[in-house]
Short mmCIF file of C-alpha atoms in Angstrom, two decimals:
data_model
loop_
_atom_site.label_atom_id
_atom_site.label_comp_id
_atom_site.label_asym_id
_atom_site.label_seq_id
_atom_site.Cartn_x
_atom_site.Cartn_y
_atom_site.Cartn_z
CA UNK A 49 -7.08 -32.70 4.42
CA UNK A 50 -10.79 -34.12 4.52
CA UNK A 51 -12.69 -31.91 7.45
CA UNK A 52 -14.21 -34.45 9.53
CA UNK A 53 -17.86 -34.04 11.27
CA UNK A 54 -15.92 -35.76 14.26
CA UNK A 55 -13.33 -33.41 14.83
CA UNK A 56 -12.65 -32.03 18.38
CA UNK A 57 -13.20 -28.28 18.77
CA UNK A 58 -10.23 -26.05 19.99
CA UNK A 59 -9.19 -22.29 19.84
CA UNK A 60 -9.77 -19.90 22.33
CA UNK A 61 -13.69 -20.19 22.74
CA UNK A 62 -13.06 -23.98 23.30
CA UNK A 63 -16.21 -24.64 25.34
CA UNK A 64 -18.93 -21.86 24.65
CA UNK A 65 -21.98 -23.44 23.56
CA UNK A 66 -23.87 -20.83 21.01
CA UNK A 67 -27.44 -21.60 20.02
CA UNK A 68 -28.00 -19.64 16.82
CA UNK A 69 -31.54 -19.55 15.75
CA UNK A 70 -30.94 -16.63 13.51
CA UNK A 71 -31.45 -16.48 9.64
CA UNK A 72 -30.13 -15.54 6.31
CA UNK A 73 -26.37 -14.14 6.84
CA UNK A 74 -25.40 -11.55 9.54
CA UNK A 75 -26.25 -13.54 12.58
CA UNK A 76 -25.55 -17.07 10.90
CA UNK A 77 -22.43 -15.88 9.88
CA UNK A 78 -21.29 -14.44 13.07
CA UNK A 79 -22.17 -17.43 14.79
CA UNK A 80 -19.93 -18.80 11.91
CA UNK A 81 -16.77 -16.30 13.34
CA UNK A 82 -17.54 -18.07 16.57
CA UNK A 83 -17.33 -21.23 15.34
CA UNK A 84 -14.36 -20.32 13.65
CA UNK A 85 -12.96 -19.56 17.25
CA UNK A 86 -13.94 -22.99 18.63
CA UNK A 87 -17.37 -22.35 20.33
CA UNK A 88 -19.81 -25.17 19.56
CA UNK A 89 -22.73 -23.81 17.28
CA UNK A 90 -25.66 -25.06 17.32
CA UNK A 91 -28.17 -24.26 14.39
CA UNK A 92 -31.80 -24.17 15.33
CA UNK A 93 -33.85 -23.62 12.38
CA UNK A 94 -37.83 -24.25 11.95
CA UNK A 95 -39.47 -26.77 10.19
CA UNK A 96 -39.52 -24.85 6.80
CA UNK A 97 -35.39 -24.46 7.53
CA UNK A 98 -33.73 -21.44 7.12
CA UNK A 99 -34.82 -19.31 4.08
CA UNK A 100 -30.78 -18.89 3.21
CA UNK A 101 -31.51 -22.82 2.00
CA UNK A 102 -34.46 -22.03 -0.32
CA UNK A 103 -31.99 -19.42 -2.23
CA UNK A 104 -31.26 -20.12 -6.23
CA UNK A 105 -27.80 -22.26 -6.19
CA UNK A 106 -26.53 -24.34 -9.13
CA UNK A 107 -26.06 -27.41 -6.43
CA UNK A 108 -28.90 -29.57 -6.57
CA UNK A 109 -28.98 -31.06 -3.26
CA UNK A 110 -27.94 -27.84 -1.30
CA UNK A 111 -28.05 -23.77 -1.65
CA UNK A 112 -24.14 -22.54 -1.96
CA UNK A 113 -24.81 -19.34 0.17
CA UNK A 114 -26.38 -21.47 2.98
CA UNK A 115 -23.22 -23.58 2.69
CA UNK A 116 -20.56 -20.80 2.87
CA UNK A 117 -22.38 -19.04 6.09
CA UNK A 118 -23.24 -21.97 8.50
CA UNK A 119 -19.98 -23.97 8.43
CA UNK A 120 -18.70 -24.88 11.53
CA UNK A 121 -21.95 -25.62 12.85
CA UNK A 122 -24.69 -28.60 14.56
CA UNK A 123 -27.72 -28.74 13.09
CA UNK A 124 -31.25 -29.10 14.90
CA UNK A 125 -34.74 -28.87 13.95
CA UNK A 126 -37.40 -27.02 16.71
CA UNK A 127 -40.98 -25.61 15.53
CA UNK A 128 -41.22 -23.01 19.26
CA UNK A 129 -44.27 -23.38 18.32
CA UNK A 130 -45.15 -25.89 20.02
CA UNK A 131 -44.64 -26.48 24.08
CA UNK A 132 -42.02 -29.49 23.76
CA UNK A 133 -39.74 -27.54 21.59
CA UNK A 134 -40.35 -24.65 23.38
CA UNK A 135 -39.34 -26.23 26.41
CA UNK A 136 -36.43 -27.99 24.71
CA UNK A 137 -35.21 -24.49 23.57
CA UNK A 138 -35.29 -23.39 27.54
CA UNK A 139 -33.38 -26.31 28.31
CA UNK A 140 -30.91 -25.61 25.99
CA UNK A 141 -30.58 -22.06 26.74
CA UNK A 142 -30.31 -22.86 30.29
CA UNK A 143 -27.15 -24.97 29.55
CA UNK A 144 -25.84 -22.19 26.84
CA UNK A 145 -23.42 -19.24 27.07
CA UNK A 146 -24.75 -17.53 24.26
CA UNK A 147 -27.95 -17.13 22.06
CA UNK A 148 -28.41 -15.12 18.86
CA UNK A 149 -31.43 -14.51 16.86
CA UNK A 150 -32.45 -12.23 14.60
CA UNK A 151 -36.45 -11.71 15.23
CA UNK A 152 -37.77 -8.49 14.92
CA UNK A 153 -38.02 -7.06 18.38
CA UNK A 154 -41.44 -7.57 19.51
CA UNK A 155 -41.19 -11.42 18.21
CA UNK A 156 -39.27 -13.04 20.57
CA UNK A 157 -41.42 -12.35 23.74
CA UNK A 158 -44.11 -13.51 21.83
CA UNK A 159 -42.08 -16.86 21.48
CA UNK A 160 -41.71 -17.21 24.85
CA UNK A 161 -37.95 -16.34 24.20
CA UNK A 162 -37.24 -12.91 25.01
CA UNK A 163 -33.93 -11.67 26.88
CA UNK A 164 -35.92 -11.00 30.31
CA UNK A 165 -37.50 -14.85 29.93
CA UNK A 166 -34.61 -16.88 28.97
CA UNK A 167 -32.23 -14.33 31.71
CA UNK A 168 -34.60 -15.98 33.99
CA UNK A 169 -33.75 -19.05 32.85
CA UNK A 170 -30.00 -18.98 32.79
CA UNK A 171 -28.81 -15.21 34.28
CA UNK A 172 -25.25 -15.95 32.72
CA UNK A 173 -26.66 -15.61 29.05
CA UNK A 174 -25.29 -13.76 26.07
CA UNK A 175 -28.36 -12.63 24.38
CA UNK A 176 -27.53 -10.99 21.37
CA UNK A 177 -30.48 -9.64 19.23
CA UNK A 178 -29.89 -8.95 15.11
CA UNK A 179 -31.88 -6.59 14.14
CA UNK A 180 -32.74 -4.08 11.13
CA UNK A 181 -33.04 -0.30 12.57
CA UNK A 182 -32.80 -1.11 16.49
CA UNK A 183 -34.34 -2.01 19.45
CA UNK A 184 -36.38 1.35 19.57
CA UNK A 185 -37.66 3.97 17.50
CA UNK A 186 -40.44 4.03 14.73
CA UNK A 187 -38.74 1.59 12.20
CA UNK A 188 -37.80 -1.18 15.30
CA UNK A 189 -40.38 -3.49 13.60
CA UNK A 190 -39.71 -3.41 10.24
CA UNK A 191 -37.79 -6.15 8.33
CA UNK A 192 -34.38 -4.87 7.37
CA UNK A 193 -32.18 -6.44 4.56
CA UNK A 194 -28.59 -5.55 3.26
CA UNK A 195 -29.59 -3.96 0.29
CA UNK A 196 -32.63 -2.01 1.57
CA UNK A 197 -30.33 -0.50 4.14
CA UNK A 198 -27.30 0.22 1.38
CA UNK A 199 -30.04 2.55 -0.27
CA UNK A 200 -31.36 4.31 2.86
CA UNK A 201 -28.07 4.94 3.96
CA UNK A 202 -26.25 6.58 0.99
CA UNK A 203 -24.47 3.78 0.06
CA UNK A 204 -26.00 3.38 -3.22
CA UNK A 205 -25.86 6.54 -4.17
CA UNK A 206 -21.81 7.33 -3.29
CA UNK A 207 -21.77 4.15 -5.00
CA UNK A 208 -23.34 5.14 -8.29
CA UNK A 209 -20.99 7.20 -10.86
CA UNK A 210 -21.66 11.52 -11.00
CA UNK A 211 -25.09 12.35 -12.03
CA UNK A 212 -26.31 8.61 -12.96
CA UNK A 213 -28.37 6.50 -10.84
CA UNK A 214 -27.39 4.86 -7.49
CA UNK A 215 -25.73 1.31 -7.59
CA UNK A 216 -26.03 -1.16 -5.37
CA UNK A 217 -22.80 -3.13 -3.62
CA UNK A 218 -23.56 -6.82 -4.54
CA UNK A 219 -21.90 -9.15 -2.04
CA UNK A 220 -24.38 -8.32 1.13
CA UNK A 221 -21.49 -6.01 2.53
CA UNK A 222 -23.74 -4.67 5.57
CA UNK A 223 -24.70 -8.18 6.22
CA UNK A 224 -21.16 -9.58 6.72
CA UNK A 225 -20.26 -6.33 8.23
CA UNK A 226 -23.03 -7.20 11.02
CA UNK A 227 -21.69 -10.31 11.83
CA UNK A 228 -18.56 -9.07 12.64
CA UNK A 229 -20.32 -7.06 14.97
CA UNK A 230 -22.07 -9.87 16.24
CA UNK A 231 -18.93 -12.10 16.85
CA UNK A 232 -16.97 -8.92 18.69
CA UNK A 233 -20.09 -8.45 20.59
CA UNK A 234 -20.63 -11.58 21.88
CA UNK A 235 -17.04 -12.24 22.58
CA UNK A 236 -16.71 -8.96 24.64
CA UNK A 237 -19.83 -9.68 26.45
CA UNK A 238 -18.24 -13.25 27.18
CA UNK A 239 -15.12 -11.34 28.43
CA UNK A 240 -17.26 -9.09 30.94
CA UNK A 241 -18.89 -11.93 32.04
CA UNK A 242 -15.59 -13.35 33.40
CA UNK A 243 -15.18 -10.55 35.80
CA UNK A 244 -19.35 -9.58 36.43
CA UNK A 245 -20.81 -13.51 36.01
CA UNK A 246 -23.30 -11.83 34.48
CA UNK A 247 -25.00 -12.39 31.26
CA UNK A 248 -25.94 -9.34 29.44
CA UNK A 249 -27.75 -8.55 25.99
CA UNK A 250 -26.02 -7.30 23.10
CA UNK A 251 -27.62 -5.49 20.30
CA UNK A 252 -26.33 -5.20 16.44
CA UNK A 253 -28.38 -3.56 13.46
CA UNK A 254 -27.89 -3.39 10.10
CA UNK A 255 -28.75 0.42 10.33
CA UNK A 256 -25.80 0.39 13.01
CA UNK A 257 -23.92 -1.69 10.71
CA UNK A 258 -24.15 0.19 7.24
CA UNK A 259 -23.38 3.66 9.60
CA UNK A 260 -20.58 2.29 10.97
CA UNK A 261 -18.82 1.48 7.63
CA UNK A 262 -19.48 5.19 6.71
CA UNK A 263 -17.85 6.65 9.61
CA UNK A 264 -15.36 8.37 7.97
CA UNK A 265 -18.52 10.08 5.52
CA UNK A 266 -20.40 10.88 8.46
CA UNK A 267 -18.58 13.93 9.59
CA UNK A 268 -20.81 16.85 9.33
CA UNK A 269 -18.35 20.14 10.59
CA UNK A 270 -20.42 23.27 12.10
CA UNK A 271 -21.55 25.77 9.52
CA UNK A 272 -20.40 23.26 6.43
CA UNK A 273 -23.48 23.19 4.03
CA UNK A 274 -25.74 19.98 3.50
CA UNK A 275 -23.95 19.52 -0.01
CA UNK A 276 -20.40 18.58 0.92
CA UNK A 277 -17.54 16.03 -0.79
CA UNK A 278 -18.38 12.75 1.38
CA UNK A 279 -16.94 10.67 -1.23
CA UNK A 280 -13.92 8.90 0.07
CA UNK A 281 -12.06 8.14 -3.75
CA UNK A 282 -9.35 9.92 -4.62
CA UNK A 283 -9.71 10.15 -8.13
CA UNK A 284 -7.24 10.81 -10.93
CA UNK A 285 -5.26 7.75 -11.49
CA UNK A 286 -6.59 5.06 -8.62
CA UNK A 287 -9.48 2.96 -9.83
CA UNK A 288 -9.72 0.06 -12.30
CA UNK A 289 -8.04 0.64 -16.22
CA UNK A 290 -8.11 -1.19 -19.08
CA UNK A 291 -4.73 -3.15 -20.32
CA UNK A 292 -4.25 -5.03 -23.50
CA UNK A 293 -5.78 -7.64 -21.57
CA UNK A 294 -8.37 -7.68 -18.90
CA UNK A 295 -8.34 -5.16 -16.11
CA UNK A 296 -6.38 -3.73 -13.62
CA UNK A 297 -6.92 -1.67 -10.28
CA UNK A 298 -4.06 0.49 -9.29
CA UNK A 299 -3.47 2.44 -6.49
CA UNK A 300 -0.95 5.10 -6.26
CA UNK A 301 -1.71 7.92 -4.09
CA UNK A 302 1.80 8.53 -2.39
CA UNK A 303 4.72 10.11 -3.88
CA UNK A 304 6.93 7.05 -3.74
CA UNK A 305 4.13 4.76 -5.59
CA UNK A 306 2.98 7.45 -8.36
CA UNK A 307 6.86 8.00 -8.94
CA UNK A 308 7.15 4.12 -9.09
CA UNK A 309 3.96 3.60 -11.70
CA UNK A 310 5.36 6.50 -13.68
CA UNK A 311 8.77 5.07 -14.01
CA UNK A 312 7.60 1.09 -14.90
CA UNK A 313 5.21 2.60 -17.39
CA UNK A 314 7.52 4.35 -19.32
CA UNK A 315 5.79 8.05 -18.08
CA UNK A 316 8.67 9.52 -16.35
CA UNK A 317 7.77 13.34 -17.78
CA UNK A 318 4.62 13.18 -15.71
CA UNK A 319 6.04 12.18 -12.44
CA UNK A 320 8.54 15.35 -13.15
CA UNK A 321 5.50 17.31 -13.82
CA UNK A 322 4.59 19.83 -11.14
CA UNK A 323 0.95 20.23 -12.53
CA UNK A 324 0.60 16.42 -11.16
CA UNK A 325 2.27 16.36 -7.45
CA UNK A 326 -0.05 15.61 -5.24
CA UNK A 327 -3.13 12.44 -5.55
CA UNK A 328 -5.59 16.77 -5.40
CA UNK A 329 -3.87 18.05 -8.63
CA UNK A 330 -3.92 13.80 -10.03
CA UNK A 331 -7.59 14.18 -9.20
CA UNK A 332 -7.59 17.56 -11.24
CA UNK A 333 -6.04 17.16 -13.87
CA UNK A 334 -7.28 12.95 -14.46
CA UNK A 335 -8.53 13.84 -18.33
CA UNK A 336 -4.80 14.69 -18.83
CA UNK A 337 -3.26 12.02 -17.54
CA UNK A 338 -5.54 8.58 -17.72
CA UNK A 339 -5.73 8.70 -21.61
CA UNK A 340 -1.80 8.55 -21.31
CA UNK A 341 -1.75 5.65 -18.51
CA UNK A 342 -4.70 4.04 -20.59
CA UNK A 343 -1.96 3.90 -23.75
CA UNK A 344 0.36 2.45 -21.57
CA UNK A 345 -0.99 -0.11 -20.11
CA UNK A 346 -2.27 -1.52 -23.56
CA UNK A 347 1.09 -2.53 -24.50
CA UNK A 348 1.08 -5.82 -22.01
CA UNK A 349 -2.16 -8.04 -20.22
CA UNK A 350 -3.44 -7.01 -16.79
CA UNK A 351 -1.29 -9.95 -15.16
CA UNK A 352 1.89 -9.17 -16.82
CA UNK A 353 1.32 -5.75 -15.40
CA UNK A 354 0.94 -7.31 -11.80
CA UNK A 355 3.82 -9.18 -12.24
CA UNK A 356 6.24 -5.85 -13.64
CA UNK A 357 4.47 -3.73 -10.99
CA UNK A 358 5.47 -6.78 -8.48
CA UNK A 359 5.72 -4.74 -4.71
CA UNK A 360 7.18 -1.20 -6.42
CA UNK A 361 3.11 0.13 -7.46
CA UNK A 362 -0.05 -1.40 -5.32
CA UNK A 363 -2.19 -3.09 -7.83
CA UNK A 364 -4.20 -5.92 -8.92
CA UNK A 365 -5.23 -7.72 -12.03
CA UNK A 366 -9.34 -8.64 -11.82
CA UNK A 367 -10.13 -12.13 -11.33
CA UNK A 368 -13.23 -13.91 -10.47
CA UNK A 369 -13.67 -15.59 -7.05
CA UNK A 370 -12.99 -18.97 -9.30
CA UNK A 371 -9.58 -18.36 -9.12
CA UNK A 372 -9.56 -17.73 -5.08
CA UNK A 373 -9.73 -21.23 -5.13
CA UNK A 374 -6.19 -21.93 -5.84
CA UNK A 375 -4.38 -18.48 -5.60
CA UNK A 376 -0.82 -19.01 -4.03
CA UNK A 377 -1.08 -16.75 -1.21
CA UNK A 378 -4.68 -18.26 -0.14
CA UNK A 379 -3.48 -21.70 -0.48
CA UNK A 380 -0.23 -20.92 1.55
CA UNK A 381 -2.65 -18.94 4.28
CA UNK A 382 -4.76 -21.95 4.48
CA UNK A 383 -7.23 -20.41 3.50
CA UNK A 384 -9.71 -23.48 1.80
CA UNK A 385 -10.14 -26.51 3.03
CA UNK A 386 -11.91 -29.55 1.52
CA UNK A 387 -15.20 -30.33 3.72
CA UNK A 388 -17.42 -33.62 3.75
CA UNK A 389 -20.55 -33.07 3.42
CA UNK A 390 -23.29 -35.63 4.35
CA UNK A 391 -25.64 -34.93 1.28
CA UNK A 392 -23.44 -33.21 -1.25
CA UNK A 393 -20.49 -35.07 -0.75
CA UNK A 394 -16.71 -33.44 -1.13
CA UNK A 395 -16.48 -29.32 -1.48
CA UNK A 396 -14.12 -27.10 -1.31
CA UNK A 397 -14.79 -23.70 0.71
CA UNK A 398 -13.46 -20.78 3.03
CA UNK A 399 -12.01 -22.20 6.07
CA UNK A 400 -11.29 -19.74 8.86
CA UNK A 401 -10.84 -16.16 8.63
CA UNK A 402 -8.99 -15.50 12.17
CA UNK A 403 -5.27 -16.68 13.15
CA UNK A 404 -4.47 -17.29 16.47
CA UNK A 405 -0.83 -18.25 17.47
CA UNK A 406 -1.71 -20.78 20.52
CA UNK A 407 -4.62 -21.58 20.24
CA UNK A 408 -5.87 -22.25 16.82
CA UNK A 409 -9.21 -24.43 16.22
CA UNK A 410 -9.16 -27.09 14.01
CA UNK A 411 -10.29 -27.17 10.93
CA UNK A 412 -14.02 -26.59 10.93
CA UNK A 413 -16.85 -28.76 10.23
CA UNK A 414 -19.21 -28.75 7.20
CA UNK A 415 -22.33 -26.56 7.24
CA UNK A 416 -24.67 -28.92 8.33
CA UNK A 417 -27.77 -30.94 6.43
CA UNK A 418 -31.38 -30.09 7.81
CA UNK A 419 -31.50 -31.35 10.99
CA UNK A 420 -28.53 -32.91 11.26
CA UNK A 421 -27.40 -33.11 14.61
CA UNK A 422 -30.86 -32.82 16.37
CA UNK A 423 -30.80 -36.08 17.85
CA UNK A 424 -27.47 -35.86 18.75
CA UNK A 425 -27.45 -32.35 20.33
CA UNK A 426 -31.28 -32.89 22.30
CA UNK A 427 -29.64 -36.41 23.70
CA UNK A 428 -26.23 -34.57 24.93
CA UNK A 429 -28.59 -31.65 26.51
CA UNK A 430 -30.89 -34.64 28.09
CA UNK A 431 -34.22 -33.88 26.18
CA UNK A 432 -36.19 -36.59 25.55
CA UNK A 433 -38.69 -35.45 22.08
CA UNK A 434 -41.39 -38.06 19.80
CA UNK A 435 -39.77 -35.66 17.03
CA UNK A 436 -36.22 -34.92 17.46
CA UNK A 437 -35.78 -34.20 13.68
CA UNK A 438 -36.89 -32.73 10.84
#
C-alpha cells in the first residue's frame, strides 16, 4: 500500500511534536524511532541541507542514506543565522515537546539555542544533545564520527583477525546504536515529565554509545593483567564456512545444536567424541574439526544447507541486503513498505522497526524533499517569514 504524505499519525507518541535539527544518522535516525512511534518530526536543516544529502548514492535526484534515516519526517528550511529564523526556531520550540541536535557543545549557546535559553522559553522541553565524547572533559569539542570512535574504542581492533590489522564494522553500528539511545532517552524523559511537568536535558555520545555495546568486554577483575581474552567469539565451529555454494554462518555452541549439526552433516563420530564436548575444547581443537565440517558442507549450496538445517542447527546462508527486499519473514512482518516520494517518485524501504499491540502508527511518511513542509509547518506554528523555504 502507497504511504501517503497525508496520512494521520497514531501510536503511542500520537501528539509529541519533535524538532530535529540534528545531522548525518544517530540523531536523525532516532528522531526517525520517534516517528516510527507517532510523534510528528519535524526536520530543520540549513540552507546547505543536511550533509547526509550530499553523500555518493546511485539515485540521481536524492542520496539513499538520507532517504533510509529521515522517513517519517516534515521538512523545513531555517539559516539561525539570521534573527527571523532564529526567532521562528524559539517559536517552534516554545510549542515543542522535544528538540534534538547534535552541535558540538559549545555551539548551541552560540546559536542562541542552548538548553538553559530555549528551557526559558518552554520549561517543559526535552532537550536532548548528540554528541561525540560528552558534555565535559578535554575531547567535549571535538567532532566525533562512527568510525573514528570504532577505532578509539577497540572495536576495530577485536574486529580485525589475530595478529593482522584492525577492521573496521561498515554499517555505522555506533551511529544507529546512538539513536536508539536517543529515542529511549527522549521517551523516558517524556515519561518523567508526566509525573515532574518538567522538561529536562538528555545527553547521548557516541563515546557512550560504542562503550555501551562493549559492556560485556569492559570487565576489568582486580589483579587480572592488562592483556586479558575480551573477545566475545567462541571459536571452533561458529563463524561463517564455505559450502559448495556460497556461504554459511552457523552457530552451534550448545550440546543439543552441535549434536544436531553433527548428526545432519553426516559427523556423528565427532559429536561422540569426548575431545570435542564443550563450545572450550570446539574452540581447541577447531584445526581438527573445521577441515572435516568444511568437507561436509561442500557436498550441497549454502541455501540447501539452511533449508536441511531448517530449526534443528541455528544458521544462515549469506545474502545481500537485495534480497531483504522480498524475504518471506520480512514481508510477512511488514517490514517494507512502498513510499511516494515527491521528487523521486515510488521506493521501496524499511518501514517501522517497533510493534505495538494497541496502538500501532500508521504507516510512515516518506523522508522528505529539501524544504518540504516549511511553509506548511511555519503556517501551522503561526510564523509569518519573506522566506519560508529553501
Amino acid at each position: 500500500m502507497m504511504a501517503d504524505a497525508t496520512q494521520s499519525a497514531g501510536g503511542p507518541l500520537a501528539g509529541v511534536r519533535v524538532l530535529d535539527l540534528s545531522a548525518y544518522i544517530a540523531g536523525p535516525y532516532g528522531c526517525t524511532l520517534l516517528a516510527d512511534q507517532g510523534a510528528d518530526v519535524i526536520k530543520i536543516e540549513p540552507p546547505g541541507g543536511d550533509n547526509l544529502r550530499k553523500y555518493p548514492s546511485t539515485l540521481d535526484a536524492e542520496s539513499r542514506a538520507f532517504l533510509g534515516v529521515n522517513r517519517g519526517k516534515r521538512g523545513l528550511v531555517l539559516d539561525l543565522k539570521q534573527p527571523d529564523a532564529l526567532a521562528a526556531l524559539h517559536e517552534l520550540a516554545r510549542q515543542a515537546d522535544v528538540l534534538v541536535h547534535n552541535f558540538r557543545p559549545s555551539v548551541p549557546a552560540r546559536l542562541g539555542i542552548g538548553y538553559e535559553q530555549l528551557a526559558q522559553i518552554n520549561p517543559r522541553l526535552i532537550y536532548c544533545a548528540v554528541s561525540g565524547y560528552g558534555e565535559t572533559g578535554p575531547l567535549k569539542d571535538k567532532a566525533g564520527y562512527d568510525q573514528v570512535l570504532q577505532t578509539m574504542t577497540g572495536m576495530c581492533a577485536l574486529q580485525g583477525k589475530a595478529g593482522g590489522p584492525p577492521e573496521i564494522l561498515y554499517g555505522s553500528i555506533v551511529d544507529y546504536y546512538a539513536s536508539s539511545m536517543v529515542a529511549a532517552g527522549v521517551a523516558s524523559a517524556l515519561y518523567e515529565r508526566e509525573r515532574s511537568g518538567r522538561g529536562q536535558f538528555v545527553g547521548v555520545s557516541l563515546l557512550r554509545s560504542a562503550l555501551a555495546l562493549q559492556s560485556a568486554r569492559l570487565i576489568w577483575a582486580e589483579d587480572e593483567p592488562r592483556e586479558v581474552g575480551r573477545d566475545m567469539r567462541s571459536g571452533g565451529i561458529t563463524g561463517i564456512h564455505p559450502t559448495g555454494d556460497g556461504h554459511l554462518y552457523i552457530s552451534a555452541n550448545t550440546p543439543h545444536f552441535w549434536q544436531a549439526l553433527c548428526a545432519k552433516t553426516g559427523l556423528t563420530e565427532l559429536a561422540a567424541n569426548e575431545r570435542y564436548d564443550s563450545v572450550r575444547k570446539r574452540a581447541e581443537h577447531r584445526d581438527e574439526i573445521v577441515p572435516r565440517l568444511h568437507q561436509a558442507l561442500r557436498s550441497r549450496s549454502a541455501l540447501e544447507w539452511e533449508a536441511w538445517f531448517g530449526e534443528e542447527v541455528p544458521c544462515a546462508a549469506a545474502r545481500g541486503v537485495e534480497d531483504m527486499f522480498d524475504f518471506p519473514q520480512v514481508q510477512a512482518e511488514d517490514m517494507i513498505s512502498t513510499f511516494a516520494h515527491p521528487v523521486i517518485g515510488s521506493y521501496r524501504g524499511f518501514a517501522q522497526a517497533i510493534k505495538f499491540g494497541r496502538s500501532q502508527p500508521a504507516t510512515p511518511r516518506a523522508a522528505p524533499a529539501f524544504g518540504e513542509h516549511s511553509a506548511e509547518v511555519l503556517a501551522e506554528a503561526g510564523i509569518s517569514m519573506e522566506r519560508p523555504g529553501p
